[in-house]
Coordinates of C-alpha atoms in Angstrom, one line a residue:
X239 CA -93.9 -90.5 -79.8
X240 CA -95.0 -91.7 -83.3
X241 CA -95.1 -95.3 -82.1
X242 CA -97.3 -94.3 -79.2
X243 CA -99.7 -92.3 -81.4
X244 CA -99.9 -95.3 -83.8
X245 CA -100.7 -97.7 -80.9
X246 CA -103.5 -95.4 -79.7
X247 CA -104.9 -95.1 -83.2
X248 CA -104.9 -98.9 -83.5
X249 CA -106.8 -99.2 -80.3
X250 CA -109.4 -96.7 -81.6
X251 CA -109.8 -98.7 -84.8
X252 CA -110.2 -102.0 -83.0
X253 CA -112.8 -100.4 -80.7
X254 CA -115.0 -99.1 -83.6
X255 CA -114.6 -102.4 -85.5
X256 CA -115.9 -104.5 -82.6
X257 CA -118.5 -102.0 -81.2
X258 CA -121.5 -103.4 -83.2
X259 CA -120.9 -107.0 -81.9
X260 CA -120.3 -106.2 -78.2
X261 CA -122.9 -107.0 -75.6
X262 CA -124.5 -104.3 -73.5
X263 CA -123.2 -103.6 -70.0
X264 CA -124.2 -101.5 -67.0
X265 CA -123.2 -97.9 -67.5
X266 CA -121.2 -96.3 -64.7
X267 CA -122.5 -93.3 -62.8
X268 CA -120.6 -90.0 -62.3
X269 CA -121.3 -87.2 -59.9
X270 CA -118.8 -84.4 -60.7
X271 CA -120.1 -83.4 -64.2
X272 CA -123.6 -82.3 -62.9
X273 CA -123.2 -82.3 -59.1
X274 CA -125.7 -85.2 -58.9
X275 CA -125.5 -88.8 -59.9
X276 CA -125.8 -89.2 -63.7
X277 CA -125.2 -92.3 -65.9
X278 CA -121.9 -91.7 -67.8
X279 CA -123.6 -92.2 -71.1
X280 CA -125.9 -89.3 -70.4
X281 CA -123.2 -86.8 -69.5
X282 CA -122.6 -84.1 -72.1
X283 CA -119.2 -83.0 -70.8
X284 CA -116.1 -85.1 -71.6
X285 CA -115.3 -87.3 -68.7
X286 CA -112.6 -89.9 -67.8
X287 CA -113.2 -92.3 -64.9
X288 CA -110.4 -94.1 -63.1
X289 CA -111.9 -96.9 -60.9
X290 CA -110.1 -98.7 -58.1
X291 CA -109.6 -101.7 -60.3
X292 CA -107.7 -99.5 -62.8
X293 CA -105.5 -98.1 -59.9
X294 CA -104.7 -101.6 -58.7
X295 CA -103.6 -102.7 -62.1
X296 CA -101.3 -99.6 -62.6
X297 CA -99.5 -100.1 -59.3
X298 CA -99.0 -96.3 -59.0
X299 CA -96.9 -94.5 -56.3
X300 CA -98.6 -91.2 -56.7
X301 CA -101.7 -89.4 -58.1
X302 CA -99.4 -88.2 -60.9
X303 CA -98.8 -91.8 -61.9
X304 CA -102.6 -92.3 -62.2
X305 CA -103.5 -89.1 -64.1
X306 CA -100.5 -88.4 -66.3
X307 CA -101.3 -88.8 -70.0
X308 CA -105.1 -88.7 -69.7
X309 CA -106.8 -86.5 -72.3
X310 CA -105.7 -82.9 -71.8
X311 CA -103.6 -83.7 -68.7
X312 CA -99.9 -82.9 -68.4
X313 CA -97.6 -82.5 -65.3
X314 CA -94.6 -80.6 -64.3
X315 CA -92.6 -82.1 -61.5
X316 CA -89.6 -80.6 -59.5
X317 CA -87.4 -83.6 -59.0
X318 CA -89.1 -87.0 -58.3
X319 CA -91.5 -88.5 -55.8
X320 CA -92.9 -86.1 -53.3
X321 CA -91.5 -83.0 -55.0
X322 CA -93.7 -80.0 -56.0
X323 CA -96.1 -81.1 -58.8
X324 CA -98.2 -78.9 -61.1
X325 CA -101.0 -80.2 -63.3
X326 CA -102.1 -78.5 -66.5
X327 CA -105.5 -79.3 -67.8
X328 CA -106.2 -78.6 -71.5
X329 CA -103.2 -76.2 -71.6
X330 CA -104.6 -73.8 -69.0
X331 CA -102.6 -72.6 -66.0
X332 CA -101.9 -74.9 -63.0
X333 CA -104.3 -72.9 -60.9
X334 CA -107.1 -73.3 -63.5
X335 CA -108.2 -76.9 -62.4
X336 CA -110.5 -77.4 -59.5
X337 CA -109.7 -80.3 -57.3
X338 CA -112.2 -81.9 -54.9
X339 CA -111.7 -84.7 -52.3
X340 CA -115.1 -86.2 -51.4
X341 CA -116.8 -83.0 -52.5
X342 CA -114.5 -80.7 -50.5
X343 CA -112.3 -78.1 -52.4
X344 CA -108.6 -78.6 -51.7
X345 CA -105.5 -76.4 -52.2
X346 CA -103.6 -73.7 -50.3
X347 CA -105.3 -70.3 -50.4
X348 CA -101.9 -68.6 -50.8
X349 CA -101.0 -69.9 -54.3
X350 CA -104.3 -71.6 -55.1
X351 CA -102.6 -74.9 -55.8
X352 CA -103.3 -78.4 -54.4
X353 CA -100.5 -80.6 -53.3
X354 CA -100.9 -83.5 -55.7
X355 CA -97.7 -85.0 -54.5
X356 CA -99.1 -85.5 -51.0
X357 CA -102.4 -87.0 -51.8
X358 CA -102.1 -90.7 -50.8
X359 CA -103.0 -92.9 -53.7
X360 CA -103.6 -96.0 -51.6
X361 CA -106.6 -94.1 -49.9
X362 CA -108.3 -93.5 -53.3
X363 CA -111.3 -95.5 -54.5
X364 CA -112.1 -93.6 -57.7
X365 CA -111.2 -90.5 -59.6
X366 CA -113.5 -88.5 -62.0
X367 CA -111.9 -86.1 -64.4
X368 CA -114.3 -83.7 -66.1
X369 CA -112.7 -81.6 -68.8
X370 CA -113.8 -78.1 -69.9
X371 CA -115.3 -75.1 -68.0
X372 CA -117.5 -75.9 -65.0
X373 CA -117.5 -72.6 -63.2
X374 CA -121.2 -72.4 -63.8
X375 CA -121.6 -75.2 -61.2
X376 CA -118.5 -74.8 -59.0
X377 CA -117.4 -71.2 -59.2
X378 CA -113.7 -70.2 -59.3
X379 CA -110.8 -72.2 -60.8
X380 CA -112.8 -74.6 -63.0
X381 CA -111.5 -73.2 -66.3
X382 CA -109.6 -76.3 -67.6
X383 CA -111.8 -78.8 -65.7
X384 CA -112.6 -80.5 -62.4
X385 CA -110.9 -83.5 -60.8
X386 CA -112.7 -85.2 -58.0
X387 CA -111.1 -87.8 -55.8
X388 CA -113.3 -90.2 -53.9
X389 CA -111.6 -92.0 -50.9
X390 CA -112.2 -95.6 -50.0
X391 CA -115.4 -96.6 -48.2
X392 CA -117.2 -99.6 -46.9
X393 CA -120.6 -101.0 -48.0
X394 CA -123.8 -101.6 -46.2
X395 CA -124.1 -105.3 -45.2
X396 CA -120.4 -106.0 -45.8
X397 CA -118.6 -108.1 -43.2
X398 CA -115.5 -106.5 -41.7
X399 CA -112.7 -106.8 -44.2
X400 CA -109.1 -105.9 -43.4
X401 CA -106.6 -104.8 -46.1
X402 CA -102.8 -104.7 -46.0
X403 CA -100.1 -103.8 -48.4
X404 CA -96.3 -103.5 -48.0
X405 CA -94.0 -102.2 -50.8
X406 CA -90.3 -101.9 -51.2
X407 CA -88.2 -100.6 -54.1
X408 CA -85.5 -98.5 -55.6
X409 CA -84.0 -95.4 -53.8
X410 CA -84.8 -96.9 -50.5
X411 CA -88.6 -96.8 -51.2
X412 CA -90.8 -98.3 -48.5
X413 CA -94.5 -98.0 -48.1
X414 CA -97.3 -99.6 -46.1
X415 CA -101.0 -99.4 -45.7
X416 CA -103.4 -101.1 -43.3
X417 CA -107.1 -100.7 -43.1
X418 CA -110.5 -102.2 -42.4
X419 CA -113.9 -101.6 -43.9
X420 CA -117.3 -103.1 -43.4
X421 CA -121.0 -102.3 -42.7
X422 CA -124.2 -103.1 -41.0
X423 CA -127.7 -103.4 -42.5
X424 CA -127.9 -99.7 -42.9
X425 CA -124.4 -98.3 -42.2
X426 CA -120.9 -98.6 -43.5
X427 CA -117.4 -97.5 -42.4
X428 CA -113.7 -97.5 -43.4
X429 CA -110.5 -96.7 -41.5
X430 CA -107.0 -96.8 -42.9
X431 CA -103.4 -95.8 -42.0
X432 CA -100.4 -95.6 -44.3
X433 CA -97.0 -94.2 -44.9
X434 CA -94.4 -93.7 -47.6
X435 CA -90.6 -93.0 -47.7
X436 CA -87.9 -92.7 -50.2
X437 CA -84.3 -91.5 -49.9
X438 CA -84.9 -89.8 -53.2
X439 CA -82.7 -88.5 -56.0
X440 CA -80.9 -85.2 -56.4
X441 CA -84.0 -83.1 -57.2
X442 CA -82.1 -80.3 -59.0
X443 CA -79.2 -81.1 -61.3
X444 CA -75.8 -79.5 -61.0
X445 CA -75.5 -76.4 -63.2
X446 CA -78.6 -74.6 -62.0
X447 CA -76.5 -72.0 -60.0
X448 CA -74.4 -71.0 -63.0
X449 CA -77.4 -71.0 -65.4
X450 CA -79.4 -69.0 -62.8
X451 CA -82.4 -71.3 -63.4
X452 CA -84.3 -74.1 -61.8
X453 CA -83.5 -74.1 -58.1
X454 CA -80.7 -71.5 -58.6
X455 CA -78.3 -73.5 -56.5
X456 CA -76.1 -76.6 -56.6
X457 CA -76.7 -79.1 -53.8
X458 CA -75.6 -82.5 -55.1
X459 CA -77.3 -84.7 -52.5
X460 CA -80.3 -87.0 -52.2
X461 CA -83.6 -85.2 -51.5
X462 CA -85.7 -87.5 -49.3
X463 CA -89.4 -87.7 -48.8
X464 CA -91.6 -89.3 -46.1
X465 CA -95.3 -89.0 -45.4
X466 CA -97.9 -90.5 -43.1
X467 CA -101.6 -90.6 -43.8
X468 CA -104.9 -91.6 -42.3
X469 CA -108.5 -91.8 -43.4
X470 CA -111.9 -92.3 -41.9
X471 CA -115.3 -92.5 -43.5
X472 CA -118.7 -93.8 -42.7
X473 CA -122.4 -93.4 -43.4
X474 CA -125.9 -94.5 -42.5
X475 CA -129.0 -94.8 -44.6
X476 CA -132.5 -94.9 -43.1
X477 CA -135.4 -96.7 -44.6
X478 CA -137.0 -93.5 -45.9
X479 CA -133.9 -92.7 -48.0
X480 CA -132.3 -90.2 -45.6
X481 CA -128.5 -90.5 -45.7
X482 CA -125.8 -89.1 -43.5
X483 CA -122.1 -89.5 -44.6
X484 CA -118.8 -88.2 -43.4
X485 CA -115.1 -88.5 -44.3
X486 CA -111.7 -87.4 -43.0
X487 CA -108.3 -87.5 -44.7
X488 CA -105.0 -86.3 -43.4
X489 CA -101.5 -86.5 -44.8
X490 CA -98.4 -85.1 -43.1
X491 CA -94.8 -85.4 -44.3
X492 CA -91.4 -83.9 -44.8
X493 CA -89.8 -83.2 -48.1
X494 CA -86.2 -82.2 -48.8
X495 CA -85.2 -80.2 -51.9
X496 CA -82.6 -77.8 -53.2
X497 CA -82.6 -74.1 -52.3
X498 CA -80.5 -71.3 -50.9
X499 CA -83.1 -69.9 -48.5
X500 CA -85.1 -73.0 -47.6
X501 CA -84.6 -76.7 -48.5
X502 CA -86.9 -78.7 -46.2
X503 CA -90.6 -78.4 -45.8
X504 CA -92.9 -80.0 -43.3
X505 CA -96.3 -80.0 -44.8
X506 CA -99.7 -81.3 -43.8
X507 CA -103.1 -81.2 -45.5
X508 CA -106.4 -82.3 -44.1
X509 CA -109.8 -82.6 -45.7
X510 CA -113.0 -83.3 -43.7
X511 CA -116.6 -83.2 -44.7
X512 CA -120.1 -84.3 -43.9
X513 CA -123.3 -84.5 -45.9
X514 CA -127.0 -85.0 -45.1
X515 CA -129.4 -85.9 -47.9
X516 CA -133.1 -86.5 -47.7
X517 CA -136.3 -86.4 -49.7
X518 CA -138.1 -83.1 -49.0
X519 CA -140.9 -84.3 -51.3
X520 CA -141.5 -87.2 -53.5
X521 CA -139.5 -85.7 -56.4
X522 CA -137.3 -83.3 -54.5
X523 CA -134.0 -84.4 -53.0
X524 CA -132.3 -81.9 -50.7
X525 CA -128.8 -82.1 -49.4
X526 CA -126.8 -80.1 -46.8
X527 CA -123.0 -80.4 -46.7
X528 CA -120.1 -78.8 -44.8
X529 CA -116.4 -79.2 -45.3
X530 CA -113.0 -77.9 -44.4
X531 CA -109.5 -78.1 -46.0
X532 CA -106.4 -77.2 -44.0
X533 CA -103.0 -76.8 -45.5
X534 CA -99.9 -76.1 -43.3
X535 CA -96.3 -75.7 -44.5
X536 CA -93.3 -75.0 -42.3
X537 CA -90.1 -74.2 -44.2
X538 CA -86.6 -74.9 -42.9
X539 CA -83.0 -74.4 -44.0
X540 CA -80.4 -77.1 -43.4
X541 CA -76.9 -77.4 -44.8
X542 CA -75.5 -79.5 -47.6
X543 CA -76.1 -83.2 -47.1
X544 CA -79.4 -82.4 -45.4
X545 CA -81.6 -85.0 -43.8
X546 CA -85.2 -85.0 -42.7
X547 CA -84.3 -85.8 -39.1
X548 CA -82.8 -82.5 -38.2
X549 CA -86.3 -80.9 -37.9
X550 CA -87.1 -81.0 -34.3
X551 CA -90.8 -81.0 -33.5
X552 CA -91.7 -78.0 -31.4
X553 CA -88.4 -76.2 -31.9
X554 CA -88.5 -73.4 -34.5
X555 CA -84.8 -72.3 -34.3
X556 CA -84.3 -73.7 -37.9
X557 CA -87.6 -72.5 -39.3
X558 CA -87.3 -69.8 -41.9
X559 CA -91.0 -69.4 -42.8
X560 CA -94.5 -70.8 -42.6
X561 CA -97.8 -70.6 -44.4
X562 CA -101.1 -72.0 -42.9
X563 CA -104.3 -71.8 -44.8
X564 CA -107.9 -72.9 -44.0
X565 CA -110.9 -73.1 -46.2
X566 CA -114.4 -73.6 -44.7
X567 CA -117.3 -74.4 -47.0
X568 CA -121.0 -75.2 -46.8
X569 CA -123.5 -76.0 -49.5
X570 CA -127.3 -76.4 -49.8
X571 CA -128.4 -78.2 -53.0
X572 CA -131.9 -79.2 -54.3
X573 CA -132.4 -81.7 -57.0
X574 CA -136.0 -81.7 -58.4
X575 CA -137.3 -84.2 -60.9
X576 CA -139.7 -82.1 -63.0
X577 CA -140.6 -85.0 -65.2
X578 CA -139.2 -88.5 -65.8
X579 CA -136.6 -87.0 -68.2
X580 CA -136.1 -83.5 -66.8
X581 CA -134.2 -82.4 -63.7
X582 CA -133.6 -79.0 -62.1
X583 CA -130.8 -78.6 -59.6
X584 CA -130.3 -75.4 -57.7
X585 CA -128.4 -74.3 -54.6
X586 CA -126.1 -72.0 -52.7
X587 CA -122.4 -72.4 -51.8
X588 CA -120.5 -70.5 -49.1
X589 CA -116.8 -70.5 -48.8
X590 CA -114.5 -68.7 -46.3
X591 CA -110.7 -68.6 -46.7
X592 CA -108.2 -67.7 -44.1
X593 CA -104.4 -67.4 -44.2
X594 CA -101.7 -67.2 -41.5
X595 CA -98.0 -66.5 -42.5
X596 CA -94.7 -65.2 -41.3
X597 CA -95.1 -62.7 -44.2
X598 CA -97.4 -59.8 -43.4
X599 CA -100.1 -60.2 -46.1
X600 CA -102.3 -57.1 -46.6
X601 CA -105.4 -59.2 -45.8
X602 CA -105.7 -62.6 -44.3
X603 CA -109.3 -63.6 -45.0
X604 CA -112.1 -63.4 -47.5
X605 CA -115.4 -65.2 -48.3
X606 CA -117.4 -66.1 -51.3
X607 CA -121.1 -66.9 -51.8
X608 CA -122.3 -68.5 -55.0
X609 CA -125.8 -69.2 -56.3
X610 CA -126.2 -71.8 -59.0
X611 CA -128.8 -73.6 -61.1
X612 CA -128.7 -76.4 -63.7
X613 CA -131.4 -77.7 -66.0
X614 CA -131.1 -81.0 -67.8
X615 CA -133.7 -82.5 -70.2
X616 CA -133.8 -85.6 -72.5
X617 CA -136.3 -85.4 -75.3
X618 CA -136.0 -88.6 -77.3
X619 CA -132.7 -88.5 -79.2
X620 CA -132.1 -84.9 -78.0
X621 CA -130.3 -83.9 -74.7
X622 CA -130.0 -80.4 -73.3
X623 CA -128.2 -79.0 -70.3
X624 CA -128.2 -75.3 -69.2
X625 CA -126.4 -74.0 -66.1
X626 CA -125.6 -70.6 -64.6
X627 CA -124.0 -69.3 -61.5
X628 CA -123.5 -65.9 -59.8
X629 CA -120.6 -65.5 -57.3
X630 CA -120.1 -62.6 -54.9
X631 CA -116.6 -62.4 -53.5
X632 CA -115.6 -60.0 -50.7
X633 CA -112.3 -59.3 -52.5
X634 CA -113.2 -58.7 -56.2
X635 CA -117.0 -58.3 -56.1
X636 CA -119.5 -60.1 -58.5
X637 CA -118.9 -62.5 -61.3
X638 CA -121.4 -64.5 -63.4
X639 CA -120.7 -67.6 -65.5
X640 CA -122.9 -69.9 -67.6
X641 CA -122.8 -72.8 -70.0
X642 CA -125.0 -74.6 -72.5
X643 CA -124.6 -78.1 -73.9
X644 CA -126.6 -80.1 -76.5
X645 CA -126.4 -83.7 -77.5
X646 CA -128.0 -85.8 -80.2
X647 CA -128.0 -89.6 -80.1
X648 CA -128.0 -91.6 -83.3
X649 CA -129.8 -94.9 -83.7
X650 CA -126.6 -96.8 -83.5
X651 CA -125.8 -95.3 -80.0
X652 CA -123.3 -92.8 -81.2
X653 CA -123.7 -89.3 -79.7
X654 CA -122.6 -85.9 -81.0
X655 CA -122.3 -83.0 -78.6
X656 CA -121.8 -79.3 -78.8
X657 CA -121.2 -76.8 -75.9
X658 CA -120.3 -73.3 -74.9
X659 CA -119.2 -72.2 -71.4
X660 CA -117.6 -69.4 -69.5
X661 CA -115.4 -69.8 -66.4
X662 CA -113.1 -67.8 -64.2
X663 CA -110.2 -67.9 -61.7
X664 CA -110.2 -65.6 -58.7
X665 CA -106.9 -63.9 -57.8
X666 CA -105.2 -65.7 -55.0
X667 CA -103.9 -64.2 -51.8
X668 CA -100.4 -64.2 -53.3
X669 CA -101.7 -62.3 -56.3
X670 CA -103.7 -59.7 -54.5
X671 CA -102.5 -59.4 -50.9
X672 CA -98.8 -60.2 -50.9
X673 CA -97.1 -57.2 -49.2
X674 CA -96.5 -55.2 -52.4
X675 CA -97.3 -51.9 -50.5
X676 CA -101.0 -51.8 -51.3
X677 CA -103.7 -54.1 -52.8
X678 CA -103.3 -54.2 -56.5
X679 CA -107.1 -54.6 -57.3
X680 CA -106.9 -57.4 -59.8
X681 CA -109.8 -58.7 -61.8
X682 CA -110.6 -62.5 -62.1
X683 CA -109.1 -64.3 -65.0
X684 CA -111.9 -65.2 -67.4
X685 CA -112.3 -67.8 -70.2
X686 CA -114.7 -68.8 -73.0
X687 CA -114.8 -72.3 -74.4
X688 CA -116.5 -73.8 -77.5
X689 CA -116.5 -77.5 -77.9
X690 CA -117.8 -80.3 -80.1
X691 CA -117.6 -84.0 -79.4
X692 CA -118.4 -87.5 -80.7
X693 CA -118.7 -90.6 -78.5
X694 CA -120.1 -94.0 -78.0
X695 CA -120.3 -96.7 -75.3
X696 CA -121.4 -99.8 -77.2
X697 CA -121.1 -102.8 -74.8
X698 CA -117.6 -103.5 -73.6
X699 CA -116.0 -100.8 -75.6
X700 CA -116.1 -97.0 -75.2
X701 CA -114.5 -94.2 -77.2
X702 CA -114.7 -90.4 -77.4
X703 CA -113.2 -87.6 -79.5
X704 CA -113.5 -83.9 -78.5
X705 CA -112.3 -80.7 -80.2
X706 CA -112.3 -77.4 -78.3
X707 CA -111.1 -73.8 -78.4
X708 CA -110.6 -71.8 -75.2
X709 CA -109.8 -68.1 -74.9
X710 CA -108.5 -66.8 -71.6
X711 CA -108.4 -63.0 -70.8
X712 CA -107.0 -60.9 -68.0
X713 CA -104.3 -63.5 -67.2
X714 CA -102.3 -62.2 -64.2
X715 CA -98.7 -61.2 -65.1
X716 CA -96.2 -58.6 -63.8
X717 CA -95.4 -55.1 -64.8
X718 CA -91.9 -53.5 -64.9
X719 CA -92.0 -53.0 -61.1
X720 CA -92.8 -56.7 -60.6
X721 CA -96.3 -55.8 -59.4
X722 CA -99.1 -58.2 -60.6
X723 CA -101.5 -56.9 -63.2
X724 CA -104.2 -58.2 -65.6
X725 CA -102.2 -58.2 -68.8
X726 CA -102.0 -61.5 -70.6
X727 CA -104.2 -63.4 -73.0
X728 CA -104.0 -67.0 -74.2
X729 CA -105.8 -69.2 -76.7
X730 CA -105.8 -73.0 -76.4
X731 CA -107.1 -75.2 -79.2
X732 CA -107.1 -78.9 -78.9
X733 CA -108.2 -82.3 -80.1
X734 CA -108.3 -85.2 -77.6
X735 CA -109.5 -88.8 -77.8
X736 CA -109.8 -91.8 -75.5
X737 CA -110.7 -95.5 -76.0
X738 CA -111.1 -98.3 -73.6
X739 CA -112.3 -101.9 -73.3
X740 CA -112.4 -104.9 -70.9
X741 CA -112.8 -108.0 -73.1
X742 CA -111.8 -111.6 -72.8
X743 CA -109.3 -110.9 -70.0
X744 CA -107.8 -107.9 -71.8
X745 CA -107.9 -104.4 -70.2
X746 CA -107.2 -101.8 -72.8
X747 CA -106.9 -98.0 -72.4
X748 CA -105.7 -95.4 -74.9
X749 CA -105.5 -91.6 -74.6
X750 CA -104.3 -89.0 -77.1
X751 CA -104.1 -85.2 -77.0
X752 CA -103.1 -82.6 -79.6
X753 CA -103.2 -79.0 -78.3
X754 CA -102.0 -75.5 -79.2
X755 CA -101.5 -73.6 -75.9
X756 CA -100.5 -70.2 -77.2
X757 CA -99.8 -66.7 -75.8
X758 CA -102.0 -64.2 -77.5
X759 CA -100.4 -61.0 -76.2
X760 CA -99.2 -58.5 -78.8
X761 CA -95.4 -58.2 -78.6
X762 CA -92.3 -60.4 -78.6
X763 CA -94.1 -63.4 -77.0
X764 CA -97.1 -63.4 -79.3
X765 CA -97.9 -67.0 -80.5
X766 CA -95.3 -68.5 -78.2
X767 CA -96.1 -71.8 -76.6
X768 CA -97.3 -71.5 -73.0
X769 CA -94.6 -72.7 -70.6
X770 CA -94.3 -76.4 -69.6
X771 CA -97.3 -77.4 -71.8
X772 CA -96.5 -79.9 -74.5
X773 CA -98.5 -79.9 -77.8
X774 CA -98.8 -83.7 -77.9
X775 CA -99.6 -86.1 -75.1
X776 CA -100.3 -89.8 -75.4
X777 CA -100.7 -92.8 -73.1
X778 CA -101.6 -96.5 -73.6
X779 CA -102.3 -99.1 -70.9
X780 CA -102.5 -102.8 -71.8
X781 CA -103.1 -105.6 -69.3
X782 CA -103.9 -109.3 -69.7
X783 CA -105.4 -111.7 -67.2
X784 CA -103.7 -115.2 -67.5
X785 CA -105.1 -117.5 -64.8
X786 CA -103.4 -116.6 -61.6
X787 CA -101.3 -113.9 -63.3
X788 CA -102.0 -110.5 -64.7
X789 CA -99.3 -109.0 -67.1
X790 CA -99.3 -105.5 -68.3
X791 CA -97.5 -102.4 -69.4
X792 CA -97.9 -98.6 -70.1
X793 CA -96.4 -96.1 -72.4
X794 CA -96.5 -92.4 -71.6
X795 CA -95.3 -89.8 -74.1
X796 CA -95.2 -86.0 -74.4
X797 CA -93.9 -83.7 -77.1
X798 CA -91.5 -80.8 -76.8
X799 CA -92.3 -77.9 -74.5
X800 CA -90.6 -74.8 -73.1
X801 CA -89.7 -73.9 -69.6
X802 CA -90.2 -70.2 -70.0
X803 CA -92.7 -67.8 -71.6
X804 CA -90.0 -66.5 -74.0
X805 CA -89.5 -70.0 -75.4
X806 CA -85.8 -69.8 -75.0
X807 CA -85.3 -72.9 -72.8
X808 CA -86.6 -76.0 -74.6
X809 CA -87.7 -79.2 -72.8
X810 CA -87.3 -82.2 -75.1
X811 CA -90.1 -84.6 -75.8
X812 CA -89.9 -88.1 -74.3
X813 CA -91.6 -91.5 -74.1
X814 CA -91.3 -93.8 -71.1
X815 CA -92.5 -97.4 -70.7
X816 CA -93.5 -99.4 -67.6
X817 CA -94.0 -103.1 -67.3
X818 CA -95.9 -104.8 -64.4
X819 CA -97.2 -108.2 -63.2
X820 CA -99.5 -109.5 -60.5
X821 CA -99.5 -113.0 -59.1
X822 CA -102.7 -113.9 -57.3
X823 CA -101.1 -116.3 -54.8
X824 CA -104.4 -117.1 -53.2
X825 CA -108.0 -115.8 -53.2
X826 CA -107.2 -112.7 -51.2
X827 CA -103.4 -112.5 -51.4
X828 CA -101.3 -111.2 -54.3
X829 CA -97.7 -110.2 -55.1
X830 CA -97.1 -107.3 -57.5
X831 CA -94.0 -106.2 -59.3
X832 CA -93.4 -103.1 -61.5
X833 CA -90.5 -101.8 -63.4
X834 CA -90.9 -98.1 -64.2
X835 CA -89.1 -96.2 -67.0
X836 CA -87.7 -99.5 -68.4
X837 CA -85.4 -97.8 -70.9
X838 CA -84.0 -95.5 -68.2
X839 CA -85.0 -92.4 -70.2
X840 CA -83.6 -89.1 -69.0
X841 CA -85.9 -86.2 -69.3
X842 CA -87.2 -83.1 -67.6
X843 CA -90.7 -81.6 -67.2
X844 CA -89.2 -78.5 -65.6
X845 CA -85.7 -77.2 -66.5
X846 CA -82.9 -78.5 -64.3
X847 CA -85.2 -80.8 -62.3
X848 CA -84.3 -84.5 -62.5
X849 CA -86.8 -87.2 -63.0
X850 CA -86.6 -90.8 -61.9
X851 CA -84.7 -93.2 -64.1
X852 CA -85.4 -97.0 -64.2
X853 CA -86.9 -98.1 -60.9
X854 CA -88.2 -101.4 -59.4
X855 CA -91.0 -102.0 -56.9
X856 CA -92.4 -105.2 -55.2
X857 CA -95.6 -105.3 -53.3
X858 CA -97.3 -107.8 -51.1
X859 CA -101.0 -107.2 -50.8
X860 CA -103.9 -108.7 -48.9
X861 CA -107.4 -107.5 -50.1
X862 CA -110.4 -109.7 -49.5
X863 CA -112.6 -110.2 -52.6
X864 CA -116.1 -108.9 -51.9

């Protein structure tokens, strides 16, 4: 851990030392922070952007491989590739991060959690990670932050370009992806199909049954995973600026795990959306969008030595439960340029959630309407952003959130920021409507965050440091009768930094987080560390272009954490290292190799759940250079 922190600190020192001599570059544009396109240098919230080039260099197998170790981001995984995965942003709960795919909210309405493990990484073009409260723009769930995933797309005027990748590796890992993208003078399109399989590892280690922890059973077998995915996207832009876009993404797969009552799940999730944007007036851009997210899970029970092949499509004799959820959404947004340096954005969001299950929930649908507005102004060296939102939910009533942010840019390009924001998380169907006997009438979980930051993007280098304090009230817990109640409080204080550069064939990225995620309830657990959230997180990525070759490596590290709220079951800290190489065989062909967890480190992010040891992967890729 200390070596990783030292490496990150050195990267930061190099960045600041070279900043003054670096040439200027075109600043990237982000959408998620303000709900409209904004140059990254003008965004007042802390943001990390992962581009397709970064994903290609990392050679990840999952979204977790891409996001783990980013500022404020930690994961808990239940036994390897494809197993249940939870993300904790800035020490908040796993349900306190809003996830969007091409602007559409994703996640089951039962537990309120997205299936990170099933999002196909080969279909991703770009990821924007916005840290801090954004409920004033997006409504529920955006306490810790917002993650938006943009899928691959074509470009107008692009000739048809096929893509292909085939991967093999440890534990019977095989994966493939084939697609084509292109465009016309005004339109563009993309279509892609892919799949992934691994025979897996034993997800839950032996001893869980006697310890009455983890999966609560002993099934010493391999827990396999397979999934198939498809994606379509397209758009058309008229000469007057009117633009129509649409996207569709579907992933369906089977996952085996360890459990007494169920141990195989067939799960599918689908995201679809469309957006129409046009100029209502010269300085008034209006957009209308619709979207839908479906999440379906069928649970089965098989004996020891289970395989994925016993599940017979259309035959439910082995099925022991199911949960289907659907979320429909629609938005109307208006972006108005008041002056050259002032923008007003306002709109309305509508969302309808439905649930179907073998368990008789007390209610199976609800809807939410939110009205929001954002003002942004730049006055010389001063930048100001104000936002507010009012949500009406058919379950819990009304809730209002807001935020204010200020930035000052020094003459050398360095910028200091300060912000305050409120956010909330609505009780899920599992919280409120599970058949406890009667609705429990919970209140939303609420947060308040204060933050200061310092950043600069001089030329090829970029760096940022942010300090924050978040208080969360009315956290949902359980009483003596195991009924959910609003009882808990938490305080998270943190310091996070990032640095990056692309210079002279080097690609350097460094991330560092110090956080204190603490329980603030009075009683035996007061000041305890929140479960499965380490106090220290670090990551460094270093890659070097050498003619036809690119060589690189990554180090991920996390400090100690605890598996339980009582802090009786400790999860030890760890550091893992990956090495990778790419051979550009020809203009459009490449061969990639990666060794993950080189030192074969044994560690757990959830008690009794194994993680992959040393693994090897080899990929053949065809991707025409545009």
